[in-house]
Coordinates of C-alpha atoms in Angstrom, one line a residue:
Chain S
M94 CA 44.9 52.3 -37.1
P95 CA 46.4 51.1 -33.8
L96 CA 45.2 53.9 -31.5
Y97 CA 41.4 54.5 -31.7
Q98 CA 40.5 57.9 -32.8
W99 CA 37.3 59.1 -31.1
G100 CA 34.5 60.7 -32.8
K101 CA 31.9 60.2 -30.2
S102 CA 31.5 57.6 -27.7
S103 CA 28.9 55.0 -28.5
L104 CA 29.4 52.1 -26.1
S105 CA 26.4 50.1 -25.3
L106 CA 24.4 49.6 -22.0
G107 CA 25.0 46.4 -19.9
S108 CA 22.4 43.7 -19.5
T109 CA 20.1 43.7 -16.5
H110 CA 19.1 40.6 -14.6
S111 CA 15.6 39.1 -14.7
C112 CA 14.4 35.7 -14.0
T113 CA 11.1 34.1 -15.0
G114 CA 9.6 30.7 -15.6
N115 CA 12.0 27.9 -16.7
R116 CA 15.0 30.2 -16.2
C117 CA 14.7 29.4 -12.4
D118 CA 15.3 25.8 -12.9
D119 CA 18.0 26.5 -15.2
L120 CA 19.6 28.7 -12.6
I121 CA 19.7 26.0 -10.1
K122 CA 21.2 23.7 -12.6
D123 CA 23.9 26.2 -13.6
A124 CA 24.6 26.8 -9.9
E125 CA 25.7 23.4 -9.7
S126 CA 27.7 23.1 -12.9
A127 CA 31.3 22.1 -13.0
D128 CA 32.2 25.2 -14.9
P129 CA 33.0 28.0 -12.3
A130 CA 32.1 30.7 -14.8
R131 CA 28.6 29.3 -15.1
R132 CA 28.1 28.9 -11.3
R133 CA 29.3 32.6 -10.9
Q134 CA 26.7 33.9 -13.4
A135 CA 24.0 31.7 -11.8
A136 CA 25.0 33.1 -8.4
L137 CA 24.6 36.5 -9.8
D138 CA 21.2 35.8 -11.3
L139 CA 19.9 34.0 -8.1
A140 CA 20.0 37.4 -6.4
Y141 CA 17.1 38.3 -8.6
C142 CA 15.3 35.0 -8.6
R143 CA 12.5 33.8 -6.4
N144 CA 14.6 30.5 -5.6
G145 CA 17.8 32.6 -4.5
K146 CA 16.8 32.8 -0.7
R147 CA 16.3 29.0 -0.6
V148 CA 19.2 27.8 -2.8
L149 CA 22.0 30.3 -2.1
P150 CA 22.5 29.6 1.6
E151 CA 22.9 25.8 0.7
I152 CA 25.2 26.1 -2.4
V153 CA 27.4 28.6 -0.8
L154 CA 28.5 25.9 1.8
K155 CA 29.8 23.7 -0.9
E156 CA 31.5 26.2 -3.2
R157 CA 35.2 26.1 -3.2
H158 CA 36.1 28.5 -5.9
V159 CA 36.9 32.0 -4.2
A160 CA 35.5 34.3 -6.8
V161 CA 32.3 32.3 -7.1
R162 CA 31.9 32.3 -3.3
E163 CA 32.3 36.0 -3.0
T164 CA 29.7 36.4 -5.7
M165 CA 27.3 34.1 -3.7
F166 CA 27.9 36.3 -0.8
D167 CA 27.2 39.4 -2.7
S168 CA 23.9 37.9 -3.8
L169 CA 23.1 36.8 -0.1
L170 CA 23.6 40.3 0.9
H171 CA 21.1 41.5 -1.6
L172 CA 18.6 39.0 -0.4
V173 CA 19.2 38.7 3.3
D174 CA 16.4 39.0 5.9
A175 CA 15.8 37.9 9.4
A176 CA 15.1 34.4 8.6
M177 CA 18.0 34.0 6.5
V178 CA 20.3 35.4 9.2
E179 CA 19.3 32.5 11.4
R180 CA 20.3 30.0 8.6
L181 CA 23.8 31.8 8.2
L182 CA 24.7 32.0 11.8
P183 CA 26.0 28.4 12.0
M184 CA 28.7 29.6 9.5
L185 CA 30.6 31.2 12.5
R186 CA 31.3 27.8 13.6
S187 CA 32.6 26.6 10.3
N188 CA 36.3 25.4 10.2
D189 CA 36.4 26.7 6.5
A190 CA 38.0 30.1 7.3
M191 CA 36.9 31.6 3.9
L192 CA 33.3 30.7 4.4
R193 CA 33.4 32.1 8.0
N194 CA 35.1 35.2 6.8
G195 CA 32.4 35.6 4.1
A196 CA 29.7 35.4 6.8
I197 CA 31.6 37.7 9.1
E198 CA 31.7 40.3 6.3
L199 CA 28.2 39.7 5.4
F200 CA 27.0 40.2 9.0
Q201 CA 29.1 43.4 9.4
Q202 CA 26.8 45.0 6.8
I203 CA 23.5 44.3 8.3
P204 CA 23.6 45.9 11.6
E205 CA 19.9 45.7 12.3
L206 CA 19.5 42.2 11.4
F207 CA 22.6 41.0 13.3
A208 CA 22.0 43.0 16.5
P209 CA 19.2 40.7 17.9
H210 CA 21.7 37.7 18.0
V211 CA 24.8 39.5 19.5
S212 CA 24.0 38.9 23.3
G213 CA 23.3 35.1 22.6
L214 CA 26.5 34.6 20.6
L215 CA 28.6 36.5 23.1
A216 CA 27.3 33.9 25.7
D217 CA 28.2 31.0 23.5
D218 CA 30.1 28.3 25.2
D219 CA 32.7 28.2 22.2
S220 CA 35.3 30.9 22.8
D221 CA 36.0 30.9 18.9
V222 CA 32.4 31.9 18.3
R223 CA 32.7 34.7 20.9
I224 CA 35.6 36.0 19.1
F225 CA 34.2 35.8 15.6
T226 CA 31.1 37.8 17.0
I227 CA 33.6 40.5 18.2
N228 CA 35.1 40.4 14.8
V229 CA 31.6 41.3 13.4
I230 CA 30.5 43.8 16.0
Q231 CA 33.8 45.8 15.9
H232 CA 32.8 47.0 12.4
L233 CA 29.0 47.1 13.0
H234 CA 27.4 50.5 12.7
H235 CA 25.4 50.1 15.8
T236 CA 25.0 52.3 18.9
M237 CA 25.3 49.2 21.2
V238 CA 28.7 48.3 20.1
P239 CA 30.6 49.8 23.0
S240 CA 28.2 48.4 25.5
W241 CA 28.5 44.9 24.0
L242 CA 32.3 45.2 24.2
L243 CA 32.2 46.5 27.7
E244 CA 30.1 43.6 28.8
V245 CA 32.8 41.2 27.3
I246 CA 35.8 42.8 29.2
R247 CA 33.6 42.8 32.3
H248 CA 32.5 39.1 32.5
D249 CA 34.2 37.0 29.9
R250 CA 36.7 34.6 31.5
H251 CA 38.8 33.7 28.3
V252 CA 41.9 35.6 27.8
N253 CA 41.6 35.6 23.9
V254 CA 38.1 36.7 23.9
V255 CA 38.8 39.7 26.2
A256 CA 41.9 40.4 24.1
A257 CA 39.7 40.6 20.9
A258 CA 37.3 42.9 22.7
L259 CA 40.0 45.2 24.0
N260 CA 41.3 45.5 20.6
A261 CA 37.9 46.4 19.2
L262 CA 37.2 49.0 22.0
A263 CA 40.3 51.0 21.1
D264 CA 38.3 52.6 18.5
F265 CA 35.5 53.5 20.9
A266 CA 37.7 54.5 24.0
R267 CA 36.1 56.9 26.3
P268 CA 37.2 58.3 29.7
N269 CA 34.1 56.7 31.5
M270 CA 35.6 53.2 30.5
V271 CA 38.8 53.5 32.7
G272 CA 37.2 51.7 35.7
D273 CA 36.3 48.7 33.6
L274 CA 39.8 48.6 32.0
L275 CA 41.7 48.7 35.1
A276 CA 39.3 45.9 36.4
V277 CA 40.6 43.6 33.5
K278 CA 44.2 44.0 34.7
K279 CA 43.1 42.8 38.0
R280 CA 41.2 39.8 36.7
F281 CA 44.1 38.7 34.4
E282 CA 47.0 39.5 36.7
D283 CA 49.4 37.1 34.8
Q284 CA 48.5 38.0 31.3
P285 CA 51.3 40.7 30.2
Y286 CA 49.5 41.1 26.8
L287 CA 46.2 42.2 28.3
H288 CA 48.0 44.6 30.5
F289 CA 49.6 46.0 27.4
A290 CA 46.2 46.2 25.6
V291 CA 44.6 47.9 28.6
D292 CA 47.3 50.5 28.7
T293 CA 46.9 51.2 24.9
V294 CA 43.1 51.6 25.2
M295 CA 43.6 53.9 28.3
S296 CA 46.0 56.1 26.3
R297 CA 43.3 56.6 23.8
T298 CA 40.6 57.6 26.3
K299 CA 42.7 60.7 27.1
R300 CA 43.2 61.9 23.5
G301 CA 41.4 65.1 22.8
V302 CA 40.5 66.6 19.6
A303 CA 41.5 70.3 19.3
I304 CA 42.1 71.7 15.9
D305 CA 42.6 75.5 15.3
A306 CA 40.1 76.8 12.9
T307 CA 41.3 79.5 10.5
G308 CA 38.0 81.4 10.0
I309 CA 35.9 78.2 9.5
T310 CA 34.7 76.7 12.6
D311 CA 34.7 73.1 13.3
S312 CA 31.1 72.4 12.9
E313 CA 31.1 74.8 9.7
F314 CA 33.8 72.4 8.4
E315 CA 31.8 69.4 9.3
S316 CA 28.7 70.7 7.4
F317 CA 30.6 71.4 4.3
R318 CA 32.6 68.0 4.5
D319 CA 29.2 66.2 4.9
L320 CA 27.6 67.9 2.0
F321 CA 30.7 67.5 -0.2
Y322 CA 30.8 63.8 0.6
A323 CA 27.1 63.3 0.0
R324 CA 27.4 64.9 -3.5
T325 CA 30.8 63.5 -4.6
G326 CA 31.9 60.7 -2.5
I327 CA 35.1 62.4 -1.3
L328 CA 35.6 62.6 2.3
F329 CA 38.0 65.4 3.5
K330 CA 39.7 64.1 6.6
E331 CA 41.1 66.3 9.2
N332 CA 44.6 66.3 7.7
K333 CA 43.0 68.2 4.8
R334 CA 41.5 70.9 6.9
Y335 CA 43.9 73.7 6.0
F336 CA 43.5 72.9 2.3
V337 CA 39.7 72.9 2.5
D338 CA 39.3 75.8 4.8
K339 CA 41.7 77.9 2.5
R340 CA 39.8 77.2 -0.7
L341 CA 36.5 77.7 1.1
I342 CA 37.4 81.2 2.2
D343 CA 38.6 82.0 -1.3
R344 CA 35.2 81.0 -2.7
I345 CA 33.2 83.0 0.0
H346 CA 35.2 86.1 -0.9
K347 CA 34.9 85.7 -4.6
T348 CA 31.3 85.1 -4.6
G349 CA 30.7 88.2 -2.4
H350 CA 29.2 86.3 0.7
Q351 CA 29.8 87.7 4.1
S352 CA 30.1 84.4 6.1
F353 CA 30.3 80.7 5.7
A354 CA 26.7 80.4 6.7
D355 CA 25.6 82.7 3.8
Y356 CA 27.8 80.9 1.3
F357 CA 26.7 77.5 2.6
R358 CA 23.1 78.4 2.2
Y359 CA 23.8 79.6 -1.3
V360 CA 25.9 76.7 -2.5
R361 CA 23.3 74.1 -1.2
L362 CA 20.5 75.5 -3.5
A363 CA 19.8 73.6 -6.8
E364 CA 20.2 76.7 -8.7
S365 CA 23.9 77.0 -7.5
A366 CA 24.9 73.8 -9.2
H367 CA 27.5 76.1 -11.2
E368 CA 29.0 77.4 -8.0
F369 CA 29.1 73.8 -6.6
Q370 CA 31.0 72.6 -9.6
I371 CA 33.5 75.3 -9.3
L372 CA 33.9 74.4 -5.7
T373 CA 34.5 70.8 -6.8
N374 CA 37.1 72.0 -9.4
V375 CA 39.0 73.8 -6.8
M376 CA 38.8 71.1 -4.2
T377 CA 40.2 68.4 -6.5
V378 CA 43.1 70.0 -8.4
N379 CA 46.1 68.2 -8.1
E380 CA 49.5 68.8 -9.5
T381 CA 50.6 65.9 -11.8
Y382 CA 53.2 65.4 -14.7
F383 CA 53.8 63.2 -17.6
F384 CA 55.2 59.8 -16.9
R385 CA 54.5 60.0 -13.1
D386 CA 55.3 56.6 -11.5
D387 CA 56.5 55.3 -14.8
G388 CA 56.8 51.7 -13.4
H389 CA 53.1 51.3 -14.1
F390 CA 53.4 52.4 -17.9
K391 CA 56.4 50.1 -18.1
A392 CA 54.5 47.2 -16.5
M393 CA 51.6 47.9 -19.1
V394 CA 53.9 47.5 -22.1
H395 CA 56.3 44.9 -20.9
S396 CA 53.6 42.5 -19.4
M397 CA 50.1 43.4 -18.9
L398 CA 49.2 44.1 -22.4
D399 CA 50.9 40.9 -23.4
Q400 CA 48.7 39.0 -20.8
I401 CA 45.5 40.7 -22.0
V402 CA 46.0 40.0 -25.7
A403 CA 46.8 36.4 -24.9
N404 CA 43.1 36.1 -24.0
K405 CA 41.8 38.1 -27.0
R406 CA 40.9 37.3 -30.4
K407 CA 42.5 39.3 -33.3
G408 CA 40.4 42.3 -33.9
E409 CA 38.9 42.7 -30.5
M410 CA 39.3 46.1 -28.8
I411 CA 41.6 46.7 -25.9
R412 CA 40.2 49.3 -23.5
I413 CA 42.3 51.5 -21.2
W414 CA 40.7 53.9 -18.7
S415 CA 42.4 56.8 -16.8
V416 CA 40.4 57.8 -13.8
P417 CA 40.7 60.5 -12.6
S418 CA 42.2 61.9 -15.7
S419 CA 43.2 65.2 -13.9
T420 CA 44.8 67.5 -16.5
G421 CA 45.4 64.8 -19.0
E422 CA 49.0 63.9 -18.2
E423 CA 48.2 60.2 -17.4
P424 CA 46.1 59.3 -20.3
Y425 CA 48.5 61.1 -22.8
S426 CA 51.4 59.1 -21.0
I427 CA 49.5 56.0 -21.6
A428 CA 49.1 56.9 -25.3
L429 CA 52.8 57.8 -25.6
Y430 CA 53.9 54.7 -24.0
L431 CA 51.8 52.5 -26.3
L432 CA 53.1 54.4 -29.4
E433 CA 56.7 54.3 -28.5
Y434 CA 57.1 51.2 -26.4
W435 CA 54.6 48.5 -27.3
P436 CA 55.5 47.0 -30.5
K437 CA 52.3 45.0 -30.9
L438 CA 50.3 48.2 -31.1
S439 CA 50.1 48.0 -34.8
D440 CA 48.2 44.7 -34.5
W441 CA 45.4 45.8 -31.9
N442 CA 42.9 48.6 -31.6
V443 CA 43.4 50.3 -28.5
Q444 CA 40.8 52.8 -27.0
I445 CA 41.9 55.1 -24.2
I446 CA 39.1 56.8 -22.1
A447 CA 39.6 59.2 -19.3
S448 CA 37.2 60.8 -17.0
D449 CA 37.2 63.3 -14.1
I450 CA 34.6 65.0 -11.9
N451 CA 36.3 68.4 -12.5
T452 CA 35.0 70.2 -15.6
E453 CA 38.0 72.7 -15.7
V454 CA 40.5 70.0 -15.8
L455 CA 38.7 68.3 -18.5
E456 CA 38.8 71.5 -20.5
R457 CA 42.5 71.5 -20.1
C458 CA 42.7 68.0 -21.1
N459 CA 41.1 68.6 -24.5
K460 CA 43.3 71.6 -25.1
G461 CA 46.4 69.6 -24.2
I462 CA 48.7 72.4 -23.4
Y463 CA 51.3 71.8 -20.8
S464 CA 54.1 73.6 -19.0
K465 CA 57.7 72.6 -19.6
H466 CA 57.8 71.4 -16.0
A467 CA 54.9 69.0 -16.5
L468 CA 57.1 67.5 -19.4
R469 CA 60.4 67.2 -17.4
F470 CA 60.4 63.3 -17.5
V471 CA 59.5 63.1 -21.2
P472 CA 62.7 62.3 -23.2
Q473 CA 63.5 65.3 -25.5
P474 CA 63.0 63.4 -28.8
L475 CA 59.4 62.5 -27.7
V476 CA 58.8 66.0 -26.9
R477 CA 59.9 67.2 -30.3
K478 CA 57.9 64.5 -32.0
Y479 CA 54.6 64.8 -30.2
F480 CA 54.5 68.3 -28.9
A481 CA 54.6 71.9 -30.6
E482 CA 56.2 74.7 -28.5
L483 CA 53.8 77.7 -28.2
A484 CA 54.9 81.3 -28.3
N485 CA 54.3 81.6 -24.5
G486 CA 56.8 78.8 -23.9
E487 CA 54.2 76.0 -23.2
Y488 CA 53.8 72.9 -25.2
Q489 CA 50.8 71.5 -26.9
I490 CA 50.3 67.7 -27.6
N491 CA 49.6 67.0 -31.3
L492 CA 46.1 66.6 -32.5
A493 CA 46.2 62.9 -33.3
L494 CA 47.1 62.3 -29.8
R495 CA 44.4 64.4 -28.4
K496 CA 41.9 62.6 -30.6
S497 CA 43.2 59.3 -29.4
V498 CA 41.7 59.9 -25.8
N499 CA 38.0 60.3 -25.1
F500 CA 37.5 62.5 -22.2
F501 CA 34.2 62.7 -20.2
L502 CA 32.8 63.9 -16.9
G503 CA 31.9 61.4 -14.3
S504 CA 32.3 59.9 -11.0
I505 CA 33.2 56.4 -10.4
L506 CA 30.5 56.4 -7.8
D507 CA 27.9 57.5 -10.2
A508 CA 25.9 54.7 -11.9
K509 CA 25.0 56.6 -14.9
Y510 CA 28.5 57.1 -16.1
Q511 CA 29.4 53.5 -15.6
A512 CA 27.4 52.6 -18.7
D513 CA 30.3 54.3 -20.7
V514 CA 33.1 52.4 -19.5
Q515 CA 32.3 48.7 -19.6
H516 CA 34.6 45.9 -20.7
V517 CA 37.9 47.7 -19.6
D518 CA 41.3 45.9 -19.8
I519 CA 43.2 48.3 -17.7
I520 CA 42.3 50.8 -15.3
F521 CA 44.7 53.4 -14.1
C522 CA 43.0 54.6 -10.8
R523 CA 46.0 56.2 -9.0
N524 CA 45.6 58.5 -6.1
L525 CA 41.8 58.7 -6.2
L526 CA 40.8 56.3 -3.6
I527 CA 42.7 58.1 -0.7
Y528 CA 40.2 60.9 -1.0
F529 CA 37.3 58.6 -0.2
D530 CA 36.2 57.0 3.0
D531 CA 36.0 53.2 3.7
V532 CA 32.4 52.9 2.4
S533 CA 32.9 54.8 -0.9
R534 CA 36.3 53.1 -1.4
K535 CA 34.7 49.7 -1.3
Q536 CA 32.1 50.8 -3.5
A537 CA 34.5 52.3 -6.0
V538 CA 36.6 49.1 -6.1
E539 CA 33.5 47.0 -6.5
T540 CA 32.6 49.2 -9.5
L541 CA 36.0 49.0 -11.1
Y542 CA 35.9 45.1 -10.6
G543 CA 32.5 45.0 -12.3
L544 CA 33.7 47.1 -15.2
L545 CA 37.0 45.1 -15.8
N546 CA 37.1 42.3 -18.4
P547 CA 38.2 39.1 -16.9
G548 CA 42.0 39.1 -16.6
G549 CA 42.0 42.7 -16.6
F550 CA 44.1 45.0 -14.4
V551 CA 43.8 47.8 -11.9
L552 CA 46.6 50.0 -10.9
L553 CA 46.7 52.1 -7.6
G554 CA 48.9 55.0 -6.6
S555 CA 52.2 54.0 -5.1
M556 CA 51.1 54.9 -1.5
E557 CA 47.7 53.2 -2.0
S558 CA 47.0 49.5 -1.1
M559 CA 44.2 47.4 -2.3
S560 CA 44.4 45.0 0.8
R561 CA 42.5 47.1 3.1
I562 CA 39.6 47.4 0.5
S563 CA 39.0 44.1 -1.2
S564 CA 40.7 40.8 -1.8
R565 CA 39.0 40.1 -5.0
F566 CA 42.1 40.7 -7.2
Q567 CA 45.1 38.8 -7.5
I568 CA 48.3 40.6 -6.9
Q569 CA 51.0 40.5 -9.5
K570 CA 54.5 42.1 -9.1
I571 CA 55.8 43.3 -12.5
D572 CA 59.3 44.7 -12.2
S573 CA 58.9 47.0 -9.1
S574 CA 55.2 47.6 -9.3
L575 CA 52.3 45.9 -7.7
V576 CA 49.2 45.5 -10.1
Y577 CA 45.9 43.9 -9.3
Q578 CA 44.4 41.5 -11.6
K579 CA 40.8 40.2 -12.0
G580 CA 40.6 36.4 -12.3
L581 CA 39.9 34.9 -15.5
V582 CA 36.6 33.5 -14.3
Chain E
M84 CA 72.0 43.9 9.4
T85 CA 69.2 43.1 11.8
A86 CA 66.7 40.4 11.0
K87 CA 63.3 41.7 9.7
I88 CA 60.1 40.0 11.2
M89 CA 56.8 40.4 9.4
I90 CA 53.9 40.4 11.8
V91 CA 50.4 39.5 10.3
D92 CA 47.5 39.9 12.6
D93 CA 44.1 41.7 12.2
E94 CA 44.2 42.9 15.8
M95 CA 46.1 46.1 15.8
M96 CA 47.0 45.7 19.6
I97 CA 48.5 42.3 19.2
R98 CA 50.8 43.5 16.3
K99 CA 51.9 46.4 18.5
Y100 CA 52.7 44.1 21.3
Y101 CA 54.7 42.0 19.1
V102 CA 56.4 45.0 17.6
M103 CA 57.3 46.1 21.1
L104 CA 58.8 42.7 22.1
L105 CA 60.7 42.1 18.8
E106 CA 62.0 45.7 18.6
S107 CA 63.3 45.5 22.2
K108 CA 65.5 42.8 21.0
G109 CA 66.9 44.7 18.1
Y110 CA 64.7 43.1 15.3
T111 CA 63.3 45.2 12.6
T112 CA 59.4 44.7 12.1
L113 CA 56.8 45.0 9.3
E114 CA 53.2 44.9 10.0
A115 CA 50.1 43.9 8.0
A116 CA 46.4 43.6 9.1
N117 CA 45.5 40.5 6.7
G118 CA 47.2 38.0 4.4
Y119 CA 46.4 40.1 1.4
E120 CA 48.1 43.2 2.7
A121 CA 51.0 41.1 4.0
L122 CA 51.4 39.6 0.4
E123 CA 51.5 43.2 -1.1
K124 CA 54.0 44.1 1.4
I125 CA 56.4 41.2 1.3
L126 CA 56.6 41.1 -2.5
I127 CA 58.2 44.7 -2.3
D128 CA 60.1 44.1 1.1
P129 CA 61.0 40.6 1.8
C130 CA 61.4 39.5 5.5
D131 CA 63.4 36.8 7.3
V132 CA 60.6 35.4 9.5
L133 CA 56.9 35.6 9.1
M134 CA 54.5 35.5 12.2
V135 CA 50.9 34.9 10.9
D136 CA 47.6 34.9 12.8
I137 CA 45.5 31.9 11.5
N138 CA 42.2 33.8 11.6
M139 CA 42.1 36.8 9.7
P140 CA 39.6 38.7 7.5
K141 CA 40.0 38.8 3.7
M142 CA 42.9 36.2 3.3
D143 CA 43.3 34.0 6.3
G144 CA 46.8 32.7 7.6
L145 CA 46.8 29.4 5.9
T146 CA 45.7 30.7 2.4
M147 CA 48.3 33.4 2.8
V148 CA 51.1 30.9 3.6
K149 CA 50.1 28.9 0.6
E150 CA 50.0 31.9 -1.6
I151 CA 53.3 33.2 -0.4
R152 CA 55.1 30.0 -0.5
S153 CA 54.2 29.5 -4.3
R154 CA 56.0 32.6 -5.2
D155 CA 59.7 32.5 -6.4
G156 CA 62.1 33.4 -3.5
F157 CA 59.6 32.6 -0.8
H158 CA 59.5 28.7 -1.1
H159 CA 61.6 28.4 2.2
L160 CA 60.5 31.4 4.2
P161 CA 60.3 30.5 8.0
V162 CA 56.7 30.8 9.3
I163 CA 55.3 31.0 12.8
M164 CA 51.7 30.4 12.8
I165 CA 49.6 31.7 15.7
S166 CA 46.1 30.7 16.7
A167 CA 43.6 31.5 19.3
E168 CA 41.6 28.3 18.4
E169 CA 41.7 25.4 20.9
G170 CA 42.2 21.9 19.6
D171 CA 44.6 20.2 17.0
A172 CA 42.7 20.7 13.6
D173 CA 44.4 24.2 12.9
K174 CA 47.8 22.9 14.2
D175 CA 47.5 19.9 11.7
S176 CA 46.6 21.8 8.8
A177 CA 49.4 24.6 9.7
F178 CA 51.9 21.9 9.7
E179 CA 50.5 20.5 6.4
H180 CA 51.0 24.0 5.0
G181 CA 54.7 23.9 5.9
V182 CA 54.5 26.2 8.9
S183 CA 57.6 25.9 10.9
I184 CA 56.3 26.6 14.4
Y185 CA 52.9 26.8 15.7
L186 CA 52.0 28.8 18.9
Q187 CA 48.7 29.1 20.7
K188 CA 47.4 32.5 21.8
P189 CA 48.0 34.1 24.2
V190 CA 51.6 33.8 23.3
K191 CA 54.0 33.9 26.0
A192 CA 56.8 36.6 25.2
D193 CA 59.9 34.4 25.9
L194 CA 58.4 31.7 23.9
L195 CA 57.8 34.0 21.0
L196 CA 61.2 35.5 21.1
Q197 CA 62.8 32.0 21.4
S198 CA 60.8 30.7 18.3
V199 CA 62.1 33.7 16.2
A200 CA 65.6 33.1 17.3
Q201 CA 65.4 29.5 16.6
L202 CA 64.2 30.0 13.1
L203 CA 67.0 32.5 12.4
I204 CA 69.8 30.2 13.3
K205 CA 68.5 27.5 11.0

């Protein structure tokens, strides 16, 4: 039976790390093993070992394998304290760009621990160290960032250091900075690039924020946005304002509330979980259709699956995850492509799982009923083969296909659901990350990375890009599609 | 058809500056904020000259050049490497990686345009 038919999900929980007695010594040996996979596992386990703090800052210096080193930095982040920051600071002077970048990214995530060093580093004799410090602080969540950057543009004499500070200041531009900005032009009269940079920052100091509210005020929108983000990880930006306001007003009316304030009080209550779920449903509905962005499905049957089975033993399961499943068009498209276009399907067991945070769409997935419009890109012979036309003109996908996909409720940001989706070979995660902010996006991608088998793939929407989120994956171009592969180690 | 130049630098303002200079001379430009993003873009939309900052987060300039050069169709792509660092260490490794021209920041506008023009003639 090539496509796994789901009864109920019974996937096991993953292991947890622990470290006791002799295991500690073994870890240190493993951390110096010639085998990168062992070193990586040791790096992971050292995060939970009493020797981790001592050993990791030393071994990371010697590590040359990219994935192993990244894991070491993850473990360092887990262990870092004030004393360790002191030991890691010299990495800003390293000629090894990958090591330095690892340190920069780590420092960016520990604002309180890094802040005490900023003034000293910005006064360092080495202009490169000053530039790397600016690279850290421009992404540091700390109230002092604008003041530090202003100090640099006021006093630093090195054109490249001032250039880096101006670039970073663009995100914090305020009208009261104009005097300092103009002074830079004076100090560096013969540097056309700095003049260009000053003008760019100046233009940002003038930009106002004025968005018309249509019944929901700015601060009400912000309260709702923050609550929704805290509970779902989805952050609505200003460009979604119209969409959000319209749906909010609709829910306010339908629940009989008089104002946003009344409704908001109601929806925040624990007893209103049901209303919050409805709100989640209406806020996350997207129109989709079968065989959307079919380059990915073609890449799957023409190349990715062949690469995956090359590293599997006969009989091993191949697991494909569609997240978010939305109304089911994507996971069912995966099933159709496998059945129709992957000749090796008969030799392998393939499980398809699909999840969404929207209960309403999951119900529709299980029913498998679609409009003719949703099937517009499915060839007619396949429609006839796999769908039954209903009396109302809609189409229902056949029972065997409906049983071939296991749908479940869950967010990729919620740890309790992750236990159900381990050891995945291909993850379709298209047009989801665009709804997240940088922090959730990074967290989601880390999760996907952790759930993938070595050599597994992630697919993003055609307008999305992995490059601003993570560099853990190797990029492959298959036909016209970019896919992201986890390394085999 | 105009030549297409890809600009890879993590500093948004530097990219805008190079875009302004290059587009004023009629070139088409593509931008990326790090090597990894550049790789994503260049595989879909190849360019005629690559301008890369050596120090970038995620994937640094040298790693990126090595990675791109290893892919079919990109073995001979002309590369301008730009560095803010002083000293010759970067310069030496840049040439070892097959970089065509190495420039020190801040890059003078005329030198930049001259370098691009020179690589396009070859």
